[in-house]
mmCIF file of N, CA and C in Angstrom:
data_model
loop_
_atom_site.group_PDB
_atom_site.id
_atom_site.type_symbol
_atom_site.label_atom_id
_atom_site.label_comp_id
_atom_site.label_asym_id
_atom_site.label_seq_id
_atom_site.Cartn_x
_atom_site.Cartn_y
_atom_site.Cartn_z
ATOM 1 N N MET A 1 4.419 9.085 -6.441
ATOM 2 C CA MET A 1 3.681 8.380 -5.495
ATOM 3 C C MET A 1 5.312 8.140 -4.082
ATOM 4 N N ILE A 2 6.469 8.027 -4.681
ATOM 5 C CA ILE A 2 7.255 7.491 -4.479
ATOM 6 C C ILE A 2 7.714 8.213 -3.556
ATOM 7 N N ALA A 3 7.849 9.756 -4.227
ATOM 8 C CA ALA A 3 8.819 10.903 -3.572
ATOM 9 C C ALA A 3 8.039 11.045 -2.278
ATOM 10 N N VAL A 4 7.260 10.690 -2.000
ATOM 11 C CA VAL A 4 5.839 10.855 -0.828
ATOM 12 C C VAL A 4 6.272 10.230 0.296
ATOM 13 N N MET A 5 7.314 8.849 0.007
ATOM 14 C CA MET A 5 7.757 7.990 0.685
ATOM 15 C C MET A 5 8.905 8.595 1.640
ATOM 16 N N PRO A 6 8.845 8.224 2.720
ATOM 17 C CA PRO A 6 9.853 9.057 3.761
ATOM 18 C C PRO A 6 11.248 8.223 4.097
ATOM 19 N N LEU A 7 12.477 8.350 3.545
ATOM 20 C CA LEU A 7 13.425 7.832 3.067
ATOM 21 C C LEU A 7 13.707 6.969 4.293
ATOM 22 N N MET A 8 13.779 7.918 5.471
ATOM 23 C CA MET A 8 14.520 6.921 7.048
ATOM 24 C C MET A 8 13.538 5.970 7.353
ATOM 25 N N VAL A 9 12.484 4.965 6.198
ATOM 26 C CA VAL A 9 12.110 4.066 6.588
ATOM 27 C C VAL A 9 13.174 2.949 6.177
ATOM 28 N N ILE A 10 14.086 3.329 5.280
ATOM 29 C CA ILE A 10 15.424 2.370 4.895
ATOM 30 C C ILE A 10 15.883 2.544 6.631
ATOM 31 N N PRO A 11 16.535 3.022 7.088
ATOM 32 C CA PRO A 11 17.857 2.315 8.197
ATOM 33 C C PRO A 11 16.862 2.083 9.080
ATOM 34 N N TYR A 12 15.297 2.083 9.395
ATOM 35 C CA TYR A 12 14.334 1.181 10.337
ATOM 36 C C TYR A 12 14.410 -0.084 9.702
ATOM 37 N N ILE A 13 14.211 0.059 8.463
ATOM 38 C CA ILE A 13 13.866 -1.873 8.262
ATOM 39 C C ILE A 13 15.094 -2.258 8.118
ATOM 40 N N LEU A 14 16.090 -1.682 7.625
ATOM 41 C CA LEU A 14 17.872 -2.222 7.558
ATOM 42 C C LEU A 14 18.100 -2.596 8.986
ATOM 43 N N TYR A 15 18.116 -2.324 9.919
ATOM 44 C CA TYR A 15 18.218 -2.079 11.510
ATOM 45 C C TYR A 15 17.423 -3.381 11.914
ATOM 46 N N ASN A 16 16.225 -3.613 11.560
ATOM 47 C CA ASN A 16 14.995 -4.618 12.215
ATOM 48 C C ASN A 16 15.441 -6.181 11.479
ATOM 49 N N MET A 17 15.730 -5.792 10.217
ATOM 50 C CA MET A 17 16.403 -7.011 9.750
ATOM 51 C C MET A 17 17.841 -7.561 10.093
ATOM 52 N N THR A 18 18.472 -6.220 10.297
ATOM 53 C CA THR A 18 19.776 -7.118 11.089
ATOM 54 C C THR A 18 19.614 -8.201 12.489
ATOM 55 N N ILE A 19 18.465 -6.889 13.401
ATOM 56 C CA ILE A 19 18.564 -7.689 14.669
ATOM 57 C C ILE A 19 17.705 -9.149 14.500
ATOM 58 N N ALA A 20 16.716 -9.151 13.346
ATOM 59 C CA ALA A 20 15.971 -10.624 13.074
ATOM 60 C C ALA A 20 16.686 -11.565 12.921
ATOM 61 N N GLY A 21 18.321 -11.249 11.744
ATOM 62 C CA GLY A 21 18.734 -11.915 11.934
ATOM 63 C C GLY A 21 19.174 -12.189 10.307
ATOM 64 N N LEU A 22 17.931 -11.922 9.665
ATOM 65 C CA LEU A 22 17.498 -12.124 8.108
ATOM 66 C C LEU A 22 18.979 -11.165 6.744
ATOM 67 N N MET A 23 19.746 -10.462 7.640
ATOM 68 C CA MET A 23 20.956 -10.124 6.992
ATOM 69 C C MET A 23 22.023 -10.673 7.120
ATOM 70 N N GLY A 24 21.903 -11.840 7.462
ATOM 71 C CA GLY A 24 22.853 -12.722 7.367
ATOM 72 C C GLY A 24 23.875 -12.566 9.135
ATOM 73 N N GLY A 25 23.267 -12.027 9.605
ATOM 74 C CA GLY A 25 24.114 -11.666 11.188
ATOM 75 C C GLY A 25 23.425 -12.462 12.177
ATOM 76 N N GLY A 26 23.719 -12.635 13.549
ATOM 77 C CA GLY A 26 22.947 -12.422 14.923
ATOM 78 C C GLY A 26 22.611 -12.027 15.472
ATOM 79 N N GLY A 27 21.866 -11.139 14.979
ATOM 80 C CA GLY A 27 21.155 -10.187 16.240
ATOM 81 C C GLY A 27 22.389 -8.591 15.916
ATOM 82 N N ILE A 28 21.753 -8.574 16.717
ATOM 83 C CA ILE A 28 22.768 -7.296 17.803
ATOM 84 C C ILE A 28 24.103 -7.573 17.482
ATOM 85 N N PRO A 29 24.749 -8.596 17.999
ATOM 86 C CA PRO A 29 26.123 -8.879 17.802
ATOM 87 C C PRO A 29 26.940 -8.358 16.344
ATOM 88 N N ALA A 30 25.856 -8.887 15.836
ATOM 89 C CA ALA A 30 26.062 -8.453 13.856
ATOM 90 C C ALA A 30 26.433 -6.677 13.718
ATOM 91 N N LEU A 31 26.125 -6.074 14.446
ATOM 92 C CA LEU A 31 25.968 -4.228 14.608
ATOM 93 C C LEU A 31 27.364 -3.979 15.129
ATOM 94 N N GLN A 32 27.706 -5.021 15.833
ATOM 95 C CA GLN A 32 29.607 -4.720 15.867
ATOM 96 C C GLN A 32 30.223 -5.223 15.124
ATOM 97 N N HIS A 33 29.989 -6.166 14.247
ATOM 98 C CA HIS A 33 31.129 -6.611 13.530
ATOM 99 C C HIS A 33 31.480 -5.358 12.583
ATOM 100 N N ASP A 34 33.207 -5.257 12.223
ATOM 101 C CA ASP A 34 33.292 -4.738 11.534
ATOM 102 C C ASP A 34 33.059 -4.931 9.854
ATOM 103 N N ILE A 35 32.682 -4.122 8.826
ATOM 104 C CA ILE A 35 32.951 -4.508 7.670
ATOM 105 C C ILE A 35 33.682 -3.569 6.809
ATOM 106 N N ILE A 36 34.550 -2.495 7.096
ATOM 107 C CA ILE A 36 35.209 -1.906 6.568
ATOM 108 C C ILE A 36 36.706 -1.950 8.024
ATOM 109 N N VAL A 37 37.607 -1.848 7.245
ATOM 110 C CA VAL A 37 39.108 -1.692 7.934
ATOM 111 C C VAL A 37 40.302 -1.510 7.245
ATOM 112 N N LEU A 38 40.639 -0.459 7.488
ATOM 113 C CA LEU A 38 41.600 0.446 6.644
ATOM 114 C C LEU A 38 42.589 0.522 6.949
ATOM 115 N N SER A 39 44.030 0.456 6.681
ATOM 116 C CA SER A 39 45.312 1.195 7.431
ATOM 117 C C SER A 39 45.284 2.247 6.963
ATOM 118 N N MET A 40 46.026 3.224 7.820
ATOM 119 C CA MET A 40 45.998 4.721 7.363
ATOM 120 C C MET A 40 47.419 4.983 7.277
ATOM 121 N N ILE A 41 47.373 6.199 6.758
ATOM 122 C CA ILE A 41 49.122 6.463 6.209
ATOM 123 C C ILE A 41 49.792 6.759 7.565
ATOM 124 N N SER A 42 49.122 7.372 8.780
ATOM 125 C CA SER A 42 49.679 6.933 9.436
ATOM 126 C C SER A 42 50.146 5.880 10.293
ATOM 127 N N GLY A 43 49.660 4.922 10.197
ATOM 128 C CA GLY A 43 49.998 3.615 10.767
ATOM 129 C C GLY A 43 48.677 3.038 11.659
ATOM 130 N N ALA A 44 47.771 3.830 11.602
ATOM 131 C CA ALA A 44 46.702 3.661 12.116
ATOM 132 C C ALA A 44 45.595 3.218 11.781
ATOM 133 N N ILE A 45 44.773 1.946 12.401
ATOM 134 C CA ILE A 45 43.550 0.856 11.840
ATOM 135 C C ILE A 45 42.299 1.505 12.308
ATOM 136 N N TRP A 46 41.507 2.132 11.074
ATOM 137 C CA TRP A 46 40.498 2.692 10.913
ATOM 138 C C TRP A 46 39.183 1.306 10.986
ATOM 139 N N SER A 47 38.546 1.315 11.281
ATOM 140 C CA SER A 47 37.152 0.273 11.149
ATOM 141 C C SER A 47 35.776 0.994 10.981
ATOM 142 N N MET A 48 35.269 0.791 10.582
ATOM 143 C CA MET A 48 33.873 1.104 10.659
ATOM 144 C C MET A 48 32.537 -0.087 10.767
ATOM 145 N N ALA A 49 32.119 -0.260 12.211
ATOM 146 C CA ALA A 49 31.130 -1.222 12.480
ATOM 147 C C ALA A 49 30.012 -1.278 11.200
ATOM 148 N N LEU A 50 29.291 -2.087 11.295
ATOM 149 C CA LEU A 50 27.805 -2.472 10.642
ATOM 150 C C LEU A 50 27.075 -1.122 11.146
ATOM 151 N N GLY A 51 26.730 -1.334 12.479
ATOM 152 C CA GLY A 51 25.742 -0.177 13.329
ATOM 153 C C GLY A 51 26.540 1.126 12.753
ATOM 154 N N ASP A 52 27.762 1.288 12.731
ATOM 155 C CA ASP A 52 28.327 2.774 12.571
ATOM 156 C C ASP A 52 27.548 3.147 10.766
ATOM 157 N N LEU A 53 27.650 1.937 9.927
ATOM 158 C CA LEU A 53 27.265 2.430 8.876
ATOM 159 C C LEU A 53 26.116 2.602 8.654
ATOM 160 N N PHE A 54 24.764 2.279 9.646
ATOM 161 C CA PHE A 54 23.837 2.596 9.093
ATOM 162 C C PHE A 54 23.734 3.774 9.643
ATOM 163 N N ILE A 55 24.272 4.669 10.898
ATOM 164 C CA ILE A 55 24.045 5.994 10.791
ATOM 165 C C ILE A 55 24.688 6.847 9.853
ATOM 166 N N VAL A 56 25.770 6.160 9.144
ATOM 167 C CA VAL A 56 26.460 7.140 8.389
ATOM 168 C C VAL A 56 25.221 7.012 6.881
ATOM 169 N N VAL A 57 24.246 6.546 6.673
ATOM 170 C CA VAL A 57 23.699 6.232 5.832
ATOM 171 C C VAL A 57 22.159 7.167 6.383
ATOM 172 N N ALA A 58 21.790 6.479 7.174
ATOM 173 C CA ALA A 58 20.718 7.722 7.839
ATOM 174 C C ALA A 58 20.988 9.097 7.749
ATOM 175 N N LEU A 59 22.300 9.372 7.625
ATOM 176 C CA LEU A 59 22.591 11.153 7.753
ATOM 177 C C LEU A 59 22.596 11.225 6.388
ATOM 178 N N VAL A 60 23.225 10.469 5.675
ATOM 179 C CA VAL A 60 22.791 10.918 4.173
ATOM 180 C C VAL A 60 21.020 11.198 3.555
ATOM 181 N N ILE A 61 20.824 10.293 3.992
ATOM 182 C CA ILE A 61 18.939 9.755 3.868
ATOM 183 C C ILE A 61 18.592 11.281 4.712
ATOM 184 N N LEU A 62 18.767 11.958 5.544
ATOM 185 C CA LEU A 62 18.614 12.906 6.541
ATOM 186 C C LEU A 62 18.915 14.525 5.167
ATOM 187 N N PHE A 63 19.957 13.959 4.908
ATOM 188 C CA PHE A 63 20.158 15.435 4.010
ATOM 189 C C PHE A 63 19.535 15.136 2.691
ATOM 190 N N VAL A 64 18.910 14.491 2.557
ATOM 191 C CA VAL A 64 18.114 14.352 0.897
ATOM 192 C C VAL A 64 16.273 14.546 1.265
ATOM 193 N N GLU A 65 16.399 13.795 2.799
ATOM 194 C CA GLU A 65 15.296 14.640 3.076
ATOM 195 C C GLU A 65 14.756 16.072 3.486
ATOM 196 N N ILE A 66 15.817 16.564 3.973
ATOM 197 C CA ILE A 66 15.511 17.821 4.091
ATOM 198 C C ILE A 66 15.729 18.786 2.566
ATOM 199 N N LEU A 67 16.803 17.946 1.669
ATOM 200 C CA LEU A 67 16.289 19.043 0.652
ATOM 201 C C LEU A 67 15.032 18.638 -0.199
ATOM 202 N N LYS A 68 14.224 17.593 0.069
ATOM 203 C CA LYS A 68 12.791 17.324 -0.381
ATOM 204 C C LYS A 68 12.048 18.234 0.709
ATOM 205 N N ALA A 69 12.087 18.740 1.846
ATOM 206 C CA ALA A 69 11.333 19.692 2.177
ATOM 207 C C ALA A 69 11.257 20.720 2.059
ATOM 208 N N THR A 70 12.215 21.126 1.069
ATOM 209 C CA THR A 70 12.172 22.539 0.224
ATOM 210 C C THR A 70 11.427 22.848 -0.964
ATOM 211 N N SER A 71 10.867 21.207 -1.406
ATOM 212 C CA SER A 71 9.800 21.249 -2.786
ATOM 213 C C SER A 71 8.314 22.119 -1.988
ATOM 214 N N ASN A 72 7.265 22.516 -2.324
ATOM 215 C CA ASN A 72 6.399 22.652 -2.503
ATOM 216 C C ASN A 72 5.615 21.926 -2.678
ATOM 217 N N GLY A 73 5.987 20.543 -3.036
ATOM 218 C CA GLY A 73 4.624 19.842 -3.886
ATOM 219 C C GLY A 73 3.236 19.658 -2.751
ATOM 220 N N SER A 74 2.291 18.875 -4.016
ATOM 221 C CA SER A 74 1.331 18.571 -3.173
ATOM 222 C C SER A 74 2.118 17.476 -2.270
ATOM 223 N N GLY A 75 2.436 16.279 -2.325
ATOM 224 C CA GLY A 75 2.657 15.371 -1.416
ATOM 225 C C GLY A 75 3.719 15.933 -0.293
ATOM 226 N N SER A 76 3.634 16.915 0.011
ATOM 227 C CA SER A 76 4.703 17.423 1.132
ATOM 228 C C SER A 76 4.444 17.104 2.262
ATOM 229 N N LEU A 77 3.127 17.571 2.271
ATOM 230 C CA LEU A 77 2.629 17.393 3.639
ATOM 231 C C LEU A 77 2.050 15.664 3.934
ATOM 232 N N ILE A 78 1.839 15.097 3.007
ATOM 233 C CA ILE A 78 1.759 13.504 3.154
ATOM 234 C C ILE A 78 3.401 13.030 3.711
ATOM 235 N N ASN A 79 3.876 13.831 2.986
ATOM 236 C CA ASN A 79 5.664 13.118 3.650
ATOM 237 C C ASN A 79 5.987 13.328 4.774
ATOM 238 N N HIS A 80 5.336 14.761 5.295
ATOM 239 C CA HIS A 80 5.487 15.017 6.506
ATOM 240 C C HIS A 80 4.988 14.263 7.706
ATOM 241 N N MET A 81 3.777 13.757 7.512
ATOM 242 C CA MET A 81 2.545 12.801 8.224
ATOM 243 C C MET A 81 3.563 11.869 8.193
ATOM 244 N N LEU A 82 4.267 11.231 7.308
ATOM 245 C CA LEU A 82 4.381 9.816 7.166
ATOM 246 C C LEU A 82 6.004 9.606 7.814
ATOM 247 N N SER A 83 6.672 10.734 7.955
ATOM 248 C CA SER A 83 7.910 10.640 8.446
ATOM 249 C C SER A 83 7.723 11.172 9.977
ATOM 250 N N MET A 84 6.696 11.743 10.243
ATOM 251 C CA MET A 84 6.506 11.769 11.760
ATOM 252 C C MET A 84 5.927 9.885 12.444
ATOM 253 N N LEU A 85 4.935 9.936 11.187
ATOM 254 C CA LEU A 85 5.116 8.301 11.510
ATOM 255 C C LEU A 85 6.229 6.948 12.002
ATOM 256 N N VAL A 86 6.780 7.710 11.210
ATOM 257 C CA VAL A 86 8.243 7.152 10.970
ATOM 258 C C VAL A 86 9.294 6.932 12.126
ATOM 259 N N PHE A 87 8.931 8.029 13.049
ATOM 260 C CA PHE A 87 9.748 8.642 14.099
ATOM 261 C C PHE A 87 8.901 7.805 15.227
ATOM 262 N N ILE A 88 7.720 7.895 14.993
ATOM 263 C CA ILE A 88 6.612 7.003 16.041
ATOM 264 C C ILE A 88 6.824 5.501 16.269
ATOM 265 N N ALA A 89 7.098 5.318 15.260
ATOM 266 C CA ALA A 89 7.580 3.492 14.659
ATOM 267 C C ALA A 89 8.653 3.731 15.647
ATOM 268 N N PHE A 90 9.709 4.199 15.455
ATOM 269 C CA PHE A 90 11.044 4.049 16.064
ATOM 270 C C PHE A 90 11.013 4.247 17.799
ATOM 271 N N LEU A 91 10.553 5.395 18.243
ATOM 272 C CA LEU A 91 10.043 5.519 19.518
ATOM 273 C C LEU A 91 9.345 4.407 20.302
ATOM 274 N N VAL A 92 8.425 4.295 19.615
ATOM 275 C CA VAL A 92 7.872 3.120 20.064
ATOM 276 C C VAL A 92 8.768 1.569 20.259
ATOM 277 N N GLU A 93 9.510 1.440 19.089
ATOM 278 C CA GLU A 93 10.113 0.293 19.432
ATOM 279 C C GLU A 93 11.020 0.376 20.017
ATOM 280 N N PHE A 94 11.957 1.558 20.289
ATOM 281 C CA PHE A 94 12.839 2.057 21.523
ATOM 282 C C PHE A 94 12.290 1.742 22.877
ATOM 283 N N LEU A 95 11.333 1.773 23.082
ATOM 284 C CA LEU A 95 10.875 1.582 24.264
ATOM 285 C C LEU A 95 9.820 0.409 24.959
ATOM 286 N N LEU A 96 9.955 -0.426 23.277
ATOM 287 C CA LEU A 96 9.265 -1.718 23.952
ATOM 288 C C LEU A 96 10.022 -2.986 23.547
ATOM 289 N N VAL A 97 11.102 -2.756 22.723
ATOM 290 C CA VAL A 97 11.616 -3.900 22.137
ATOM 291 C C VAL A 97 13.506 -4.113 22.591
ATOM 292 N N GLN A 98 13.134 -4.910 23.041
ATOM 293 C CA GLN A 98 14.587 -5.075 24.055
ATOM 294 C C GLN A 98 15.847 -4.774 23.404
ATOM 295 N N ASP A 99 15.718 -5.786 21.647
ATOM 296 C CA ASP A 99 17.071 -5.556 20.688
ATOM 297 C C ASP A 99 16.995 -3.955 20.226
ATOM 298 N N ALA A 100 16.139 -3.176 20.392
ATOM 299 C CA ALA A 100 15.755 -2.373 19.973
ATOM 300 C C ALA A 100 16.618 -0.778 20.868
ATOM 301 N N ALA A 101 16.850 -1.173 22.009
ATOM 302 C CA ALA A 101 17.570 -0.463 23.231
ATOM 303 C C ALA A 101 19.085 -0.186 23.332
ATOM 304 N N THR A 102 19.586 0.334 21.952
ATOM 305 C CA THR A 102 20.748 0.084 21.546
ATOM 306 C C THR A 102 21.481 1.750 21.138
ATOM 307 N N GLN A 103 22.636 2.137 21.295
ATOM 308 C CA GLN A 103 23.117 3.183 20.685
ATOM 309 C C GLN A 103 22.512 3.656 19.254
ATOM 310 N N VAL A 104 22.786 2.692 18.854
ATOM 311 C CA VAL A 104 22.827 2.735 17.137
ATOM 312 C C VAL A 104 21.524 2.916 16.863
ATOM 313 N N PHE A 105 20.370 2.439 18.071
ATOM 314 C CA PHE A 105 19.083 2.414 17.368
ATOM 315 C C PHE A 105 18.599 3.983 17.896
ATOM 316 N N PHE A 106 19.197 4.303 19.456
ATOM 317 C CA PHE A 106 18.627 5.670 19.477
ATOM 318 C C PHE A 106 19.149 6.685 18.561
ATOM 319 N N ILE A 107 20.464 6.856 17.956
ATOM 320 C CA ILE A 107 21.094 7.982 16.814
ATOM 321 C C ILE A 107 20.041 7.415 15.659
ATOM 322 N N LEU A 108 19.834 6.600 15.218
ATOM 323 C CA LEU A 108 19.024 6.379 14.322
ATOM 324 C C LEU A 108 17.653 7.569 14.673
ATOM 325 N N MET A 109 17.203 6.654 15.470
ATOM 326 C CA MET A 109 15.715 7.254 16.217
ATOM 327 C C MET A 109 15.534 9.078 16.111
ATOM 328 N N THR A 110 16.832 9.286 17.027
ATOM 329 C CA THR A 110 17.494 11.047 17.081
ATOM 330 C C THR A 110 17.423 11.668 15.762
ATOM 331 N N ILE A 111 17.577 10.743 14.538
ATOM 332 C CA ILE A 111 18.112 11.217 13.226
ATOM 333 C C ILE A 111 16.792 11.224 12.619
ATOM 334 N N ALA A 112 16.019 10.481 13.008
ATOM 335 C CA ALA A 112 13.895 10.585 12.410
ATOM 336 C C ALA A 112 13.560 12.140 12.869
ATOM 337 N N LEU A 113 14.132 12.038 14.353
ATOM 338 C CA LEU A 113 13.362 13.505 15.230
ATOM 339 C C LEU A 113 13.764 14.484 14.058
ATOM 340 N N ILE A 114 14.873 14.365 13.886
ATOM 341 C CA ILE A 114 15.693 15.886 13.529
ATOM 342 C C ILE A 114 14.970 15.908 11.841
ATOM 343 N N ASP A 115 14.719 14.996 11.287
ATOM 344 C CA ASP A 115 14.064 14.813 9.996
ATOM 345 C C ASP A 115 12.782 15.299 9.859
ATOM 346 N N VAL A 116 11.872 15.058 10.895
ATOM 347 C CA VAL A 116 10.519 15.666 11.214
ATOM 348 C C VAL A 116 10.599 17.349 11.668
ATOM 349 N N ILE A 117 11.269 17.489 12.579
ATOM 350 C CA ILE A 117 11.789 19.062 13.173
ATOM 351 C C ILE A 117 11.877 19.821 11.833
ATOM 352 N N GLY A 118 12.884 19.329 11.134
ATOM 353 C CA GLY A 118 13.839 19.834 9.718
ATOM 354 C C GLY A 118 12.812 19.618 9.226
ATOM 355 N N GLY A 119 11.839 18.897 8.606
ATOM 356 C CA GLY A 119 11.109 19.152 7.858
ATOM 357 C C GLY A 119 9.982 20.300 7.786
ATOM 358 N N PHE A 120 9.825 20.116 9.036
ATOM 359 C CA PHE A 120 8.366 20.807 9.149
ATOM 360 C C PHE A 120 9.073 22.588 9.351
ATOM 361 N N ALA A 121 10.164 22.310 9.630
ATOM 362 C CA ALA A 121 10.761 23.988 9.804
ATOM 363 C C ALA A 121 11.040 24.628 8.681
ATOM 364 N N VAL A 122 11.672 23.618 7.473
ATOM 365 C CA VAL A 122 11.612 24.212 6.204
ATOM 366 C C VAL A 122 10.705 24.627 5.246
ATOM 367 N N SER A 123 9.306 23.686 5.813
ATOM 368 C CA SER A 123 8.201 24.172 4.805
ATOM 369 C C SER A 123 7.614 25.362 5.366
ATOM 370 N N ILE A 124 7.570 25.237 6.732
ATOM 371 C CA ILE A 124 7.060 26.528 7.189
ATOM 372 C C ILE A 124 7.588 27.863 6.259
ATOM 373 N N ARG A 125 9.126 27.745 6.766
ATOM 374 C CA ARG A 125 10.127 28.557 6.375
ATOM 375 C C ARG A 125 9.163 29.035 4.990
ATOM 376 N N SER A 126 9.621 28.280 4.219
ATOM 377 C CA SER A 126 10.081 28.791 2.341
ATOM 378 C C SER A 126 8.279 28.707 1.771
ATOM 379 N N ALA A 127 6.987 28.206 2.644
ATOM 380 C CA ALA A 127 6.042 28.729 2.453
ATOM 381 C C ALA A 127 5.593 29.954 2.790
ATOM 382 N N GLY A 128 6.148 30.838 4.057
ATOM 383 C CA GLY A 128 6.520 31.939 4.700
ATOM 384 C C GLY A 128 6.448 32.747 3.137
ATOM 385 N N ARG A 129 7.510 32.490 2.740
ATOM 386 C CA ARG A 129 8.227 33.144 1.107
ATOM 387 C C ARG A 129 7.506 33.248 0.136
ATOM 388 N N ASP A 130 6.492 32.023 0.127
ATOM 389 C CA ASP A 130 5.272 32.138 -0.847
ATOM 390 C C ASP A 130 4.194 33.245 -0.539
ATOM 391 N N VAL A 131 4.080 33.240 0.481
ATOM 392 C CA VAL A 131 2.966 34.031 1.008
ATOM 393 C C VAL A 131 2.998 35.980 0.100
ATOM 394 N N SER A 132 2.545 36.195 -0.365
ATOM 395 C CA SER A 132 2.815 37.087 -0.755
ATOM 396 C C SER A 132 1.405 38.351 -0.870
ATOM 397 N N ILE A 133 1.462 39.620 -0.079
ATOM 398 C CA ILE A 133 0.070 40.072 -0.067
ATOM 399 C C ILE A 133 0.468 41.699 -0.879
ATOM 400 N N GLY A 134 -0.667 41.271 -1.497
ATOM 401 C CA GLY A 134 -0.740 42.872 -2.215
ATOM 402 C C GLY A 134 -1.789 43.733 -2.094
ATOM 403 N N LEU A 135 -1.653 45.122 -1.828
ATOM 404 C CA LEU A 135 -2.168 46.342 -1.500
ATOM 405 C C LEU A 135 -2.487 47.071 -2.800
#
């Protein structure tokens, strides 16, 4: 049953915990705090903010979701429906919640949309190969 759960709900929950101040942050400004700062060989300083890390995590989760979409198990349709609900939750929050009107949240919402469209496309494509017409 846990394999049916859409993983894109993880960045959604993390973002909402951050803007609510539950992750030791001060809401939206917490997304801009550098959490990784590295000095490169070239002498440049590379940094990654918390919001950037959310995007990286969401991209890794998108990869896993696309891999999950290639399986034709009994729960794949439920996974697609739940992924659509996660995207709708992203969209509604983006439109109605002031703290969700950020670039980070918009990119996370776009990744959730790609998860929905990619999941359906991969499933349809792989289902077409499973159908065999014998004469």
